[in-house]
CSV table of C-alpha atoms and ligand atoms in Angstrom, one decimal:
chain,number,residue,atom,x,y,z
A,156,UNK,CA,23.3,-3.5,-16.7
A,157,UNK,CA,21.7,-6.6,-15.5
A,158,UNK,CA,19.7,-4.9,-12.8
A,159,UNK,CA,17.0,-3.8,-15.2
A,160,UNK,CA,15.9,-7.4,-15.8
A,161,UNK,CA,13.9,-8.0,-12.6
A,162,UNK,CA,11.7,-5.0,-13.7
A,163,UNK,CA,11.2,-6.5,-17.1
A,164,UNK,CA,10.5,-9.8,-15.5
A,165,UNK,CA,7.9,-8.3,-13.3
A,166,UNK,CA,6.4,-6.5,-16.2
A,167,UNK,CA,6.1,-9.9,-18.0
A,168,UNK,CA,4.3,-11.3,-15.0
A,169,UNK,CA,1.9,-8.4,-15.0
A,170,UNK,CA,1.3,-8.8,-18.8
A,171,UNK,CA,0.7,-12.5,-18.2
A,172,UNK,CA,-1.7,-11.8,-15.5
A,173,UNK,CA,-3.6,-9.5,-17.8
A,174,UNK,CA,-3.6,-12.2,-20.5
A,175,UNK,CA,-4.9,-14.8,-18.1
A,176,UNK,CA,-7.7,-12.4,-17.0
A,177,UNK,CA,-8.5,-11.6,-20.6
A,178,UNK,CA,-8.6,-15.3,-21.4
A,179,UNK,CA,-10.9,-15.9,-18.4
A,180,UNK,CA,-13.0,-12.9,-19.6
A,181,UNK,CA,-13.4,-14.5,-23.0
A,182,UNK,CA,-14.6,-17.8,-21.4
A,183,UNK,CA,-17.1,-16.0,-19.2
A,184,UNK,CA,-18.6,-13.8,-21.8
A,185,UNK,CA,-18.4,-16.3,-24.7
A,186,UNK,CA,-16.9,-13.5,-26.7
A,187,UNK,CA,-14.7,-14.5,-29.6
A,188,UNK,CA,-12.1,-12.3,-31.3
A,189,UNK,CA,-12.5,-12.2,-35.1
A,190,UNK,CA,-9.5,-12.6,-37.4
A,191,UNK,CA,-10.3,-9.4,-39.3
A,192,UNK,CA,-7.7,-6.7,-39.0
A,193,UNK,CA,-5.2,-8.9,-37.3
A,194,UNK,CA,-2.0,-10.2,-38.7
A,195,UNK,CA,-2.9,-13.8,-39.7
A,196,UNK,CA,0.2,-15.5,-38.4
A,197,UNK,CA,0.0,-13.8,-35.1
A,198,UNK,CA,-3.7,-14.5,-34.9
A,199,UNK,CA,-3.1,-18.2,-35.7
A,200,UNK,CA,-0.4,-18.7,-33.0
A,201,UNK,CA,-2.4,-16.6,-30.5
A,202,UNK,CA,-5.6,-18.5,-31.2
A,203,UNK,CA,-4.0,-21.9,-30.9
A,204,UNK,CA,-2.5,-21.0,-27.6
A,205,UNK,CA,-5.7,-19.4,-26.4
A,206,UNK,CA,-7.7,-22.4,-27.5
A,207,UNK,CA,-5.5,-24.8,-25.6
A,208,UNK,CA,-5.6,-22.6,-22.5
A,209,UNK,CA,-9.4,-22.1,-22.9
A,210,UNK,CA,-10.0,-25.8,-23.2
A,211,UNK,CA,-7.8,-26.6,-20.2
A,212,UNK,CA,-9.5,-23.9,-18.1
A,213,UNK,CA,-12.9,-25.1,-19.2
A,214,UNK,CA,-12.0,-28.6,-18.1
A,215,UNK,CA,-10.5,-27.5,-14.9
A,216,UNK,CA,-10.9,-23.8,-13.8
A,217,UNK,CA,-8.6,-24.4,-10.9
A,218,UNK,CA,-5.8,-24.5,-13.4
A,219,UNK,CA,-5.7,-20.7,-13.3
A,220,UNK,CA,-3.8,-20.7,-10.1
A,221,UNK,CA,-1.0,-23.1,-11.3
A,222,UNK,CA,-0.8,-21.0,-14.5
A,223,UNK,CA,-0.1,-17.9,-12.5
A,224,UNK,CA,2.4,-19.8,-10.3
A,225,UNK,CA,4.2,-20.9,-13.5
A,226,UNK,CA,4.6,-17.3,-14.6
A,227,UNK,CA,6.0,-16.4,-11.2
A,228,UNK,CA,8.2,-19.4,-11.3
A,229,UNK,CA,9.7,-18.4,-14.7
A,230,UNK,CA,10.3,-14.9,-13.3
A,231,UNK,CA,11.9,-16.4,-10.2
A,232,UNK,CA,14.2,-18.6,-12.3
A,233,UNK,CA,15.3,-15.5,-14.3
A,234,UNK,CA,16.1,-13.6,-11.1
A,235,UNK,CA,18.0,-16.6,-9.8
A,236,UNK,CA,20.0,-16.7,-13.1
A,237,UNK,CA,21.1,-13.2,-12.4
A,238,UNK,CA,22.0,-14.0,-8.9
A,239,UNK,CA,24.0,-17.1,-10.0
A,240,UNK,CA,26.2,-14.9,-12.1
A,241,UNK,CA,26.8,-12.6,-9.2
A,242,UNK,CA,29.3,-13.1,-6.4
A,243,UNK,CA,26.5,-13.1,-3.9
A,244,UNK,CA,25.6,-16.6,-4.9
A,245,UNK,CA,29.0,-17.8,-3.7
A,246,UNK,CA,28.4,-16.1,-0.4
A,247,UNK,CA,24.9,-17.4,0.2
A,248,UNK,CA,26.0,-20.9,-0.6
A,249,UNK,CA,28.9,-21.0,1.8
A,250,UNK,CA,28.1,-23.4,4.5
A,251,UNK,CA,28.0,-21.2,7.6
A,252,UNK,CA,25.1,-22.8,9.3
A,253,UNK,CA,25.9,-21.2,12.7
A,254,UNK,CA,26.5,-17.6,11.8
A,255,UNK,CA,24.5,-15.0,13.8
A,256,UNK,CA,22.7,-12.1,12.3
A,257,UNK,CA,25.5,-9.7,13.1
A,258,UNK,CA,28.1,-11.8,11.1
A,259,UNK,CA,25.6,-12.4,8.3
A,260,UNK,CA,24.9,-8.7,7.9
A,261,UNK,CA,28.7,-8.0,7.9
A,262,UNK,CA,29.4,-10.8,5.4
A,263,UNK,CA,26.6,-9.6,3.0
A,264,UNK,CA,27.6,-6.0,3.6
A,265,UNK,CA,31.1,-6.8,2.2
A,266,UNK,CA,29.3,-7.7,-1.0
A,267,UNK,CA,27.3,-4.5,-1.1
A,268,UNK,CA,24.0,-6.0,0.2
A,269,UNK,CA,21.9,-4.5,2.9
A,270,UNK,CA,20.3,-6.5,5.7
A,271,UNK,CA,17.0,-6.2,3.9
A,272,UNK,CA,18.4,-7.5,0.7
A,273,UNK,CA,20.0,-10.4,2.6
A,274,UNK,CA,16.6,-11.4,3.9
A,275,UNK,CA,15.1,-11.2,0.4
A,276,UNK,CA,17.9,-13.4,-0.9
A,277,UNK,CA,17.3,-15.9,1.8
A,278,UNK,CA,13.6,-15.8,1.1
A,279,UNK,CA,14.3,-16.6,-2.5
A,280,UNK,CA,16.2,-19.7,-1.4
A,281,UNK,CA,13.0,-21.4,-0.4
A,282,UNK,CA,13.9,-24.3,-2.7
A,283,UNK,CA,16.4,-26.8,-1.3
A,284,UNK,CA,17.5,-29.0,1.6
A,285,UNK,CA,20.1,-29.0,4.3
A,286,UNK,CA,21.9,-32.1,5.6
A,287,UNK,CA,21.7,-33.3,9.2
A,288,UNK,CA,25.4,-32.6,9.8
A,289,UNK,CA,24.7,-28.8,9.4
A,290,UNK,CA,22.0,-28.7,12.1
A,291,UNK,CA,22.4,-31.6,14.4
A,292,UNK,CA,24.3,-29.4,16.9
A,293,UNK,CA,21.0,-27.5,17.4
A,294,UNK,CA,19.4,-30.6,18.9
A,295,UNK,CA,21.8,-31.3,21.7
A,296,UNK,CA,20.4,-28.6,24.0
A,297,UNK,CA,17.1,-26.8,24.3
A,298,UNK,CA,17.0,-23.9,21.9
A,299,UNK,CA,14.3,-21.3,22.7
A,300,UNK,CA,14.3,-20.2,19.1
A,301,UNK,CA,13.6,-23.6,17.8
A,302,UNK,CA,10.0,-24.8,17.8
A,303,UNK,CA,9.9,-27.9,20.0
A,304,UNK,CA,7.7,-29.9,17.6
A,305,UNK,CA,10.0,-29.0,14.7
A,306,UNK,CA,13.0,-30.1,16.9
A,307,UNK,CA,11.4,-33.6,16.9
A,308,UNK,CA,11.1,-33.5,13.1
A,309,UNK,CA,14.8,-32.6,12.8
A,310,UNK,CA,15.7,-35.4,15.2
A,311,UNK,CA,13.7,-37.9,13.2
A,312,UNK,CA,15.6,-36.7,10.0
A,313,UNK,CA,18.9,-37.1,11.8
A,314,UNK,CA,18.1,-40.7,12.9
A,315,UNK,CA,18.9,-41.5,9.2
A,316,UNK,CA,22.5,-40.2,9.6
A,317,UNK,CA,24.5,-37.1,8.9
A,318,UNK,CA,23.7,-37.1,5.2
A,319,UNK,CA,19.9,-37.2,5.7
A,320,UNK,CA,18.2,-34.3,4.0
A,321,UNK,CA,15.8,-31.8,5.6
A,322,UNK,CA,14.0,-29.4,3.2
A,323,UNK,CA,14.1,-25.7,4.1
A,324,UNK,CA,10.3,-25.8,4.0
A,325,UNK,CA,7.4,-28.2,3.4
A,326,UNK,CA,7.5,-27.6,-0.4
A,327,UNK,CA,11.2,-28.2,-1.2
A,328,UNK,CA,10.7,-27.7,-5.0
A,329,UNK,CA,8.3,-24.7,-5.0
A,330,UNK,CA,9.0,-21.0,-4.9
A,331,UNK,CA,6.7,-19.8,-2.2
A,332,UNK,CA,6.6,-18.1,1.1
A,333,UNK,CA,6.6,-21.2,3.3
A,334,UNK,CA,10.3,-20.8,4.1
A,335,UNK,CA,9.6,-17.3,5.4
A,336,UNK,CA,6.6,-18.6,7.3
A,337,UNK,CA,8.8,-21.3,8.7
A,338,UNK,CA,11.1,-18.7,10.2
A,339,UNK,CA,8.2,-16.9,11.8
A,340,UNK,CA,7.0,-20.2,13.4
A,341,UNK,CA,10.5,-21.1,14.7
A,342,UNK,CA,10.8,-23.8,12.0
A,343,UNK,CA,14.0,-22.6,10.4
A,344,UNK,CA,16.3,-25.5,9.6
A,345,UNK,CA,19.7,-24.0,10.3
A,346,UNK,CA,20.6,-21.7,13.1
A,347,UNK,CA,21.8,-19.1,10.5
A,348,UNK,CA,18.3,-19.3,8.9
A,349,UNK,CA,16.4,-18.9,12.1
A,350,UNK,CA,18.6,-16.0,13.3
A,351,UNK,CA,17.1,-13.8,10.6
A,352,UNK,CA,13.8,-13.9,12.6
A,353,UNK,CA,15.4,-14.0,16.0
A,354,UNK,CA,17.5,-11.0,15.6
A,355,UNK,CA,15.7,-7.6,16.0
A,356,UNK,CA,18.0,-6.2,13.2
A,357,UNK,CA,16.3,-8.4,10.6
A,358,UNK,CA,13.0,-9.6,12.1
A,359,UNK,CA,10.9,-6.8,10.5
A,360,UNK,CA,12.2,-7.7,7.1
A,361,UNK,CA,11.2,-11.3,7.6
A,362,UNK,CA,7.8,-10.2,8.6
A,363,UNK,CA,7.5,-8.0,5.6
A,364,UNK,CA,8.3,-10.9,3.3
A,365,UNK,CA,5.6,-13.2,4.4
A,366,UNK,CA,4.1,-12.7,0.9
A,367,UNK,CA,6.1,-14.3,-1.9
A,368,UNK,CA,5.4,-11.5,-4.4
A,369,UNK,CA,6.9,-9.0,-1.9
A,370,UNK,CA,10.2,-11.0,-2.0
A,371,UNK,CA,10.2,-10.5,-5.7
A,372,UNK,CA,9.5,-6.8,-5.3
A,373,UNK,CA,12.3,-6.7,-2.7
A,374,UNK,CA,14.7,-7.8,-5.5
A,375,UNK,CA,13.6,-5.3,-8.0
A,376,UNK,CA,13.5,-2.4,-5.7
A,377,UNK,CA,16.7,-3.2,-3.8
A,378,UNK,CA,18.6,-3.9,-7.0
A,379,UNK,CA,17.2,-0.9,-8.8
A,380,UNK,CA,20.1,1.2,-7.3
A,381,UNK,CA,22.9,-1.4,-7.5
A,382,UNK,CA,24.8,-3.1,-10.1
A,383,UNK,CA,25.4,-6.7,-9.2
A,384,UNK,CA,28.5,-7.5,-11.2
B,38,NAG,C1,20.2,-21.1,5.5
B,38,NAG,O1,21.5,-20.8,5.9
B,38,NAG,C2,22.5,-21.4,5.0
B,38,NAG,C3,23.9,-21.1,5.6
B,38,NAG,O2,24.0,-19.8,6.0
B,38,NAG,C4,22.4,-20.9,3.6
B,38,NAG,O3,23.4,-21.5,2.8
B,38,NAG,C5,21.0,-21.2,3.1
B,38,NAG,O4,20.8,-20.7,1.9
B,38,NAG,C6,19.9,-20.7,4.1
B,38,NAG,N1,18.7,-21.2,3.7
B,38,NAG,C7,17.8,-20.4,3.1
B,38,NAG,C8,16.5,-21.1,2.8
B,38,NAG,O5,18.0,-19.2,2.9
């Protein structure tokens, strides 16, 4: 029953958010929790962790954002682990750079995924690169769905040969919403990526996933009803 995990993972994120806010509250008010009434071991570990976080945050309050990101990242990795065990990973990694939305919906449908889930899965693949060989055919003619400035970027990448790598978005190692944003701006690397926004059958889902947290929620809600294995 792997499908329960995304919920647990989201709960952990929420708990971590609360912890971070509590830690921040402690800093702001100067309030210190006493050891009385608390289990000493637990208190010791907690206080060491809090001290480290407190000191780091005092030195650099802007650390709060990366801390939150880290929690989301762990959550994301956990979800990806679930996906890796599922057959869908085989499907999404198949190199079909030119499939249109209709074929993609059909292919994912055969694995029991809806069009919305397909877009959520794609949005979670914000990390990674494509090789020039899988998108160079897009550059031979004018493609109205391809941003003309981005076409120049792709051409520059391909000037280094078929194996040259193009990240799916500007932050190739980060889980964020830039890949989804890229689709909205016509900056999808592969035709099969851009088609998710071009096609009226999936465009609204792309629009609804322009916030990364919603992609995560898309997982938990869409898999609440399905078993993956
Ligand atoms: C883009 O499409 C390819 C081929 O269909 C797929 O393997 C890849 O995961 C997609 N990229 C993203 C970021 O979803």
